[in-house]
Amino acid sequence: MVDNRHATALVIAGVLSVLASVYLSVSIGSPHWYRYTSPPVRAEPNATELRALQEEFLEGEFDEKTVSDALFRMNGTLGLWWRCVQTPTDAHWYRDPDPKMVMECVSFTLSQQFTPKYKEPGNHNSGEDMIRTYLWRCQFLLPLVSLGLVVFGGLLGFCACLCGSLSPALFIGLLHLLAGLCSLATVCCFLAGMDLLHRVSVLPDHVDGTLGWSLYLALIASPLHMMAAALLVWAARSHSQSYYRMTVYRVA
């Protein structure tokens, strides 16, 4: 038998869990974790160079230096699974004071997610940068682990509802706590990886980088998961104590 307080806590925890999962899923699938703002191009030689860089970015083989240069110079945005640049629709766009631009995106393949990073981006002879390599792999895997933990917890919760039992609530709360930590670790890995990339790369003049809204969504998902975990743990422990008191009272 579940009283109203515990039932309310479980409902609120479920809503928080769903919100956190939606936020995290949207952030994973969007390319707006980090955004670069580049100065406009006014000369034809620079425009020709950017066209070649655009073709290499969209159609060439994956190379970290090429990708980074395109992001730096073409108002690029970067996500966990996507990389995008702004490309002009007009061949002589550099003559227009306000050219029309469109966003073109390329997804990271599974093999590219696990491609080693080098101490000098693009230079395979410089040696593998283990820290950046594993930070990138963690930022790819941890959000998937987080969503997997929540889905597993949801299945356990559904089975517990069918059985009318609160016993698994403590374990489900711990799963949500781990999911929140994984979401937070994803953001930390991404920020650390970007900081290290900027240290080993040469950013062009007047290029600014800012955090995107997708990163903040993932950051919001973490405390939501943890709040859901706290409610689940409280409901489980409070129900257990109430059941113990009731049992003692009946025996007495």
mmCIF file of N, CA and C in Angstrom, residues 102-161:
data_model
loop_
_atom_site.group_PDB
_atom_site.id
_atom_site.type_symbol
_atom_site.label_atom_id
_atom_site.label_comp_id
_atom_site.label_asym_id
_atom_site.label_seq_id
_atom_site.Cartn_x
_atom_site.Cartn_y
_atom_site.Cartn_z
ATOM 1 N N VAL A 102 23.566 29.526 -45.679
ATOM 2 C CA VAL A 102 22.802 28.361 -45.233
ATOM 3 C C VAL A 102 23.727 27.472 -44.403
ATOM 4 N N MET A 103 23.124 26.737 -43.483
ATOM 5 C CA MET A 103 23.890 25.832 -42.625
ATOM 6 C C MET A 103 23.955 24.445 -43.259
ATOM 7 N N GLU A 104 25.167 23.948 -43.440
ATOM 8 C CA GLU A 104 25.358 22.592 -43.962
ATOM 9 C C GLU A 104 26.079 21.769 -42.900
ATOM 10 N N CYS A 105 25.550 20.580 -42.641
ATOM 11 C CA CYS A 105 26.049 19.747 -41.544
ATOM 12 C C CYS A 105 26.518 18.389 -42.043
ATOM 13 N N VAL A 106 27.480 17.851 -41.347
ATOM 14 C CA VAL A 106 27.998 16.503 -41.602
ATOM 15 C C VAL A 106 28.055 15.779 -40.271
ATOM 16 N N SER A 107 27.585 14.540 -40.261
ATOM 17 C CA SER A 107 27.591 13.778 -39.012
ATOM 18 C C SER A 107 28.926 13.063 -38.828
ATOM 19 N N PHE A 108 29.290 12.849 -37.582
ATOM 20 C CA PHE A 108 30.453 12.031 -37.266
ATOM 21 C C PHE A 108 30.052 10.557 -37.386
ATOM 22 N N THR A 109 30.800 9.806 -38.161
ATOM 23 C CA THR A 109 30.544 8.365 -38.226
ATOM 24 C C THR A 109 31.066 7.700 -36.954
ATOM 25 N N LEU A 110 30.672 6.452 -36.758
ATOM 26 C CA LEU A 110 31.108 5.744 -35.561
ATOM 27 C C LEU A 110 32.631 5.603 -35.524
ATOM 28 N N SER A 111 33.235 5.333 -36.676
ATOM 29 C CA SER A 111 34.697 5.201 -36.706
ATOM 30 C C SER A 111 35.377 6.538 -36.426
ATOM 31 N N GLN A 112 34.771 7.640 -36.889
ATOM 32 C CA GLN A 112 35.353 8.957 -36.619
ATOM 33 C C GLN A 112 35.268 9.327 -35.154
ATOM 34 N N GLN A 113 34.222 8.844 -34.462
ATOM 35 C CA GLN A 113 34.112 9.116 -33.028
ATOM 36 C C GLN A 113 35.272 8.490 -32.257
ATOM 37 N N PHE A 114 35.816 7.398 -32.772
ATOM 38 C CA PHE A 114 36.890 6.698 -32.071
ATOM 39 C C PHE A 114 38.250 6.919 -32.737
ATOM 40 N N THR A 115 38.317 7.875 -33.660
ATOM 41 C CA THR A 115 39.591 8.207 -34.297
ATOM 42 C C THR A 115 40.529 8.878 -33.287
ATOM 43 N N PRO A 116 41.782 8.456 -33.222
ATOM 44 C CA PRO A 116 42.706 9.084 -32.261
ATOM 45 C C PRO A 116 42.931 10.565 -32.562
ATOM 46 N N LYS A 117 43.145 11.339 -31.513
ATOM 47 C CA LYS A 117 43.514 12.743 -31.641
ATOM 48 C C LYS A 117 45.032 12.854 -31.479
ATOM 49 N N TYR A 118 45.611 13.804 -32.189
ATOM 50 C CA TYR A 118 47.064 13.944 -32.163
ATOM 51 C C TYR A 118 47.480 15.243 -31.473
ATOM 52 N N LYS A 119 48.701 15.243 -30.985
ATOM 53 C CA LYS A 119 49.200 16.408 -30.256
ATOM 54 C C LYS A 119 49.211 17.646 -31.126
ATOM 55 N N GLU A 120 49.438 17.457 -32.424
ATOM 56 C CA GLU A 120 49.278 18.528 -33.405
ATOM 57 C C GLU A 120 48.172 18.084 -34.353
ATOM 58 N N PRO A 121 46.999 18.703 -34.295
ATOM 59 C CA PRO A 121 45.881 18.259 -35.143
ATOM 60 C C PRO A 121 46.275 18.151 -36.613
ATOM 61 N N GLY A 122 45.979 16.984 -37.204
ATOM 62 C CA GLY A 122 46.300 16.746 -38.610
ATOM 63 C C GLY A 122 47.664 16.164 -38.852
ATOM 64 N N ASN A 123 48.553 16.204 -37.869
ATOM 65 C CA ASN A 123 49.911 15.674 -38.010
ATOM 66 C C ASN A 123 49.998 14.329 -37.303
ATOM 67 N N HIS A 124 49.933 13.250 -38.084
ATOM 68 C CA HIS A 124 49.937 11.910 -37.500
ATOM 69 C C HIS A 124 51.287 11.521 -36.921
ATOM 70 N N ASN A 125 52.316 12.266 -37.272
ATOM 71 C CA ASN A 125 53.653 11.947 -36.760
ATOM 72 C C ASN A 125 53.941 12.622 -35.417
ATOM 73 N N SER A 126 53.004 13.429 -34.928
ATOM 74 C CA SER A 126 53.240 14.157 -33.677
ATOM 75 C C SER A 126 52.932 13.305 -32.443
ATOM 76 N N GLY A 127 52.344 12.133 -32.632
ATOM 77 C CA GLY A 127 52.017 11.282 -31.498
ATOM 78 C C GLY A 127 50.580 11.482 -31.038
ATOM 79 N N GLU A 128 49.991 10.417 -30.541
ATOM 80 C CA GLU A 128 48.595 10.477 -30.122
ATOM 81 C C GLU A 128 48.452 11.234 -28.803
ATOM 82 N N ASP A 129 47.460 12.098 -28.758
ATOM 83 C CA ASP A 129 47.117 12.824 -27.541
ATOM 84 C C ASP A 129 46.065 12.001 -26.798
ATOM 85 N N MET A 130 46.514 11.219 -25.813
ATOM 86 C CA MET A 130 45.622 10.279 -25.138
ATOM 87 C C MET A 130 44.498 10.991 -24.387
ATOM 88 N N ILE A 131 44.815 12.144 -23.791
ATOM 89 C CA ILE A 131 43.790 12.844 -23.004
ATOM 90 C C ILE A 131 42.656 13.303 -23.911
ATOM 91 N N ARG A 132 42.986 13.971 -25.017
ATOM 92 C CA ARG A 132 41.936 14.442 -25.919
ATOM 93 C C ARG A 132 41.189 13.279 -26.566
ATOM 94 N N THR A 133 41.909 12.208 -26.867
ATOM 95 C CA THR A 133 41.268 11.040 -27.482
ATOM 96 C C THR A 133 40.196 10.459 -26.571
ATOM 97 N N TYR A 134 40.536 10.265 -25.308
ATOM 98 C CA TYR A 134 39.578 9.630 -24.402
ATOM 99 C C TYR A 134 38.510 10.600 -23.922
ATOM 100 N N LEU A 135 38.811 11.890 -23.876
ATOM 101 C CA LEU A 135 37.762 12.870 -23.579
ATOM 102 C C LEU A 135 36.699 12.854 -24.674
ATOM 103 N N TRP A 136 37.133 12.789 -25.942
ATOM 104 C CA TRP A 136 36.181 12.753 -27.049
ATOM 105 C C TRP A 136 35.345 11.483 -26.997
ATOM 106 N N ARG A 137 35.977 10.352 -26.721
ATOM 107 C CA ARG A 137 35.228 9.089 -26.663
ATOM 108 C C ARG A 137 34.244 9.079 -25.497
ATOM 109 N N CYS A 138 34.652 9.656 -24.382
ATOM 110 C CA CYS A 138 33.754 9.712 -23.217
ATOM 111 C C CYS A 138 32.548 10.609 -23.490
ATOM 112 N N GLN A 139 32.769 11.745 -24.162
ATOM 113 C CA GLN A 139 31.644 12.647 -24.425
ATOM 114 C C GLN A 139 30.669 12.018 -25.420
ATOM 115 N N PHE A 140 31.103 11.042 -26.180
ATOM 116 C CA PHE A 140 30.216 10.311 -27.083
ATOM 117 C C PHE A 140 29.470 9.190 -26.355
ATOM 118 N N LEU A 141 30.160 8.479 -25.455
ATOM 119 C CA LEU A 141 29.576 7.298 -24.817
ATOM 120 C C LEU A 141 28.742 7.626 -23.580
ATOM 121 N N LEU A 142 29.170 8.597 -22.793
ATOM 122 C CA LEU A 142 28.506 8.857 -21.505
ATOM 123 C C LEU A 142 27.029 9.244 -21.635
ATOM 124 N N PRO A 143 26.631 10.098 -22.592
ATOM 125 C CA PRO A 143 25.198 10.383 -22.692
ATOM 126 C C PRO A 143 24.377 9.168 -23.082
ATOM 127 N N LEU A 144 24.960 8.262 -23.866
ATOM 128 C CA LEU A 144 24.248 7.033 -24.209
ATOM 129 C C LEU A 144 24.086 6.157 -22.980
ATOM 130 N N VAL A 145 25.120 6.113 -22.149
ATOM 131 C CA VAL A 145 25.027 5.362 -20.891
ATOM 132 C C VAL A 145 23.952 5.961 -19.997
ATOM 133 N N SER A 146 23.908 7.296 -19.942
ATOM 134 C CA SER A 146 22.913 7.977 -19.117
ATOM 135 C C SER A 146 21.496 7.624 -19.555
ATOM 136 N N LEU A 147 21.236 7.699 -20.858
ATOM 137 C CA LEU A 147 19.901 7.368 -21.356
ATOM 138 C C LEU A 147 19.584 5.887 -21.138
ATOM 139 N N GLY A 148 20.586 5.035 -21.294
ATOM 140 C CA GLY A 148 20.372 3.612 -21.059
ATOM 141 C C GLY A 148 19.997 3.315 -19.613
ATOM 142 N N LEU A 149 20.647 3.994 -18.679
ATOM 143 C CA LEU A 149 20.321 3.803 -17.264
ATOM 144 C C LEU A 149 18.889 4.246 -16.959
ATOM 145 N N VAL A 150 18.475 5.359 -17.564
ATOM 146 C CA VAL A 150 17.116 5.852 -17.328
ATOM 147 C C VAL A 150 16.079 4.896 -17.929
ATOM 148 N N VAL A 151 16.349 4.395 -19.120
ATOM 149 C CA VAL A 151 15.417 3.446 -19.742
ATOM 150 C C VAL A 151 15.313 2.172 -18.906
ATOM 151 N N PHE A 152 16.435 1.671 -18.426
ATOM 152 C CA PHE A 152 16.423 0.484 -17.576
ATOM 153 C C PHE A 152 15.647 0.746 -16.292
ATOM 154 N N GLY A 153 15.883 1.931 -15.704
ATOM 155 C CA GLY A 153 15.136 2.293 -14.503
ATOM 156 C C GLY A 153 13.649 2.417 -14.780
ATOM 157 N N GLY A 154 13.291 2.950 -15.955
ATOM 158 C CA GLY A 154 11.879 3.060 -16.301
ATOM 159 C C GLY A 154 11.219 1.699 -16.450
ATOM 160 N N LEU A 155 11.926 0.750 -17.034
ATOM 161 C CA LEU A 155 11.376 -0.607 -17.163
ATOM 162 C C LEU A 155 11.175 -1.247 -15.792
ATOM 163 N N LEU A 156 12.147 -1.051 -14.910
ATOM 164 C CA LEU A 156 11.994 -1.579 -13.549
ATOM 165 C C LEU A 156 10.815 -0.923 -12.839
ATOM 166 N N GLY A 157 10.670 0.401 -13.012
ATOM 167 C CA GLY A 157 9.559 1.102 -12.389
ATOM 168 C C GLY A 157 8.218 0.628 -12.913
ATOM 169 N N PHE A 158 8.137 0.343 -14.229
ATOM 170 C CA PHE A 158 6.887 -0.158 -14.810
ATOM 171 C C PHE A 158 6.531 -1.522 -14.221
ATOM 172 N N CYS A 159 7.528 -2.382 -14.105
ATOM 173 C CA CYS A 159 7.282 -3.703 -13.512
ATOM 174 C C CYS A 159 6.868 -3.574 -12.044
ATOM 175 N N ALA A 160 7.504 -2.621 -11.316
ATOM 176 C CA ALA A 160 7.152 -2.410 -9.914
ATOM 177 C C ALA A 160 5.715 -1.912 -9.773
ATOM 178 N N CYS A 161 5.269 -1.052 -10.713
ATOM 179 C CA CYS A 161 3.885 -0.567 -10.676
ATOM 180 C C CYS A 161 2.907 -1.712 -10.896
#
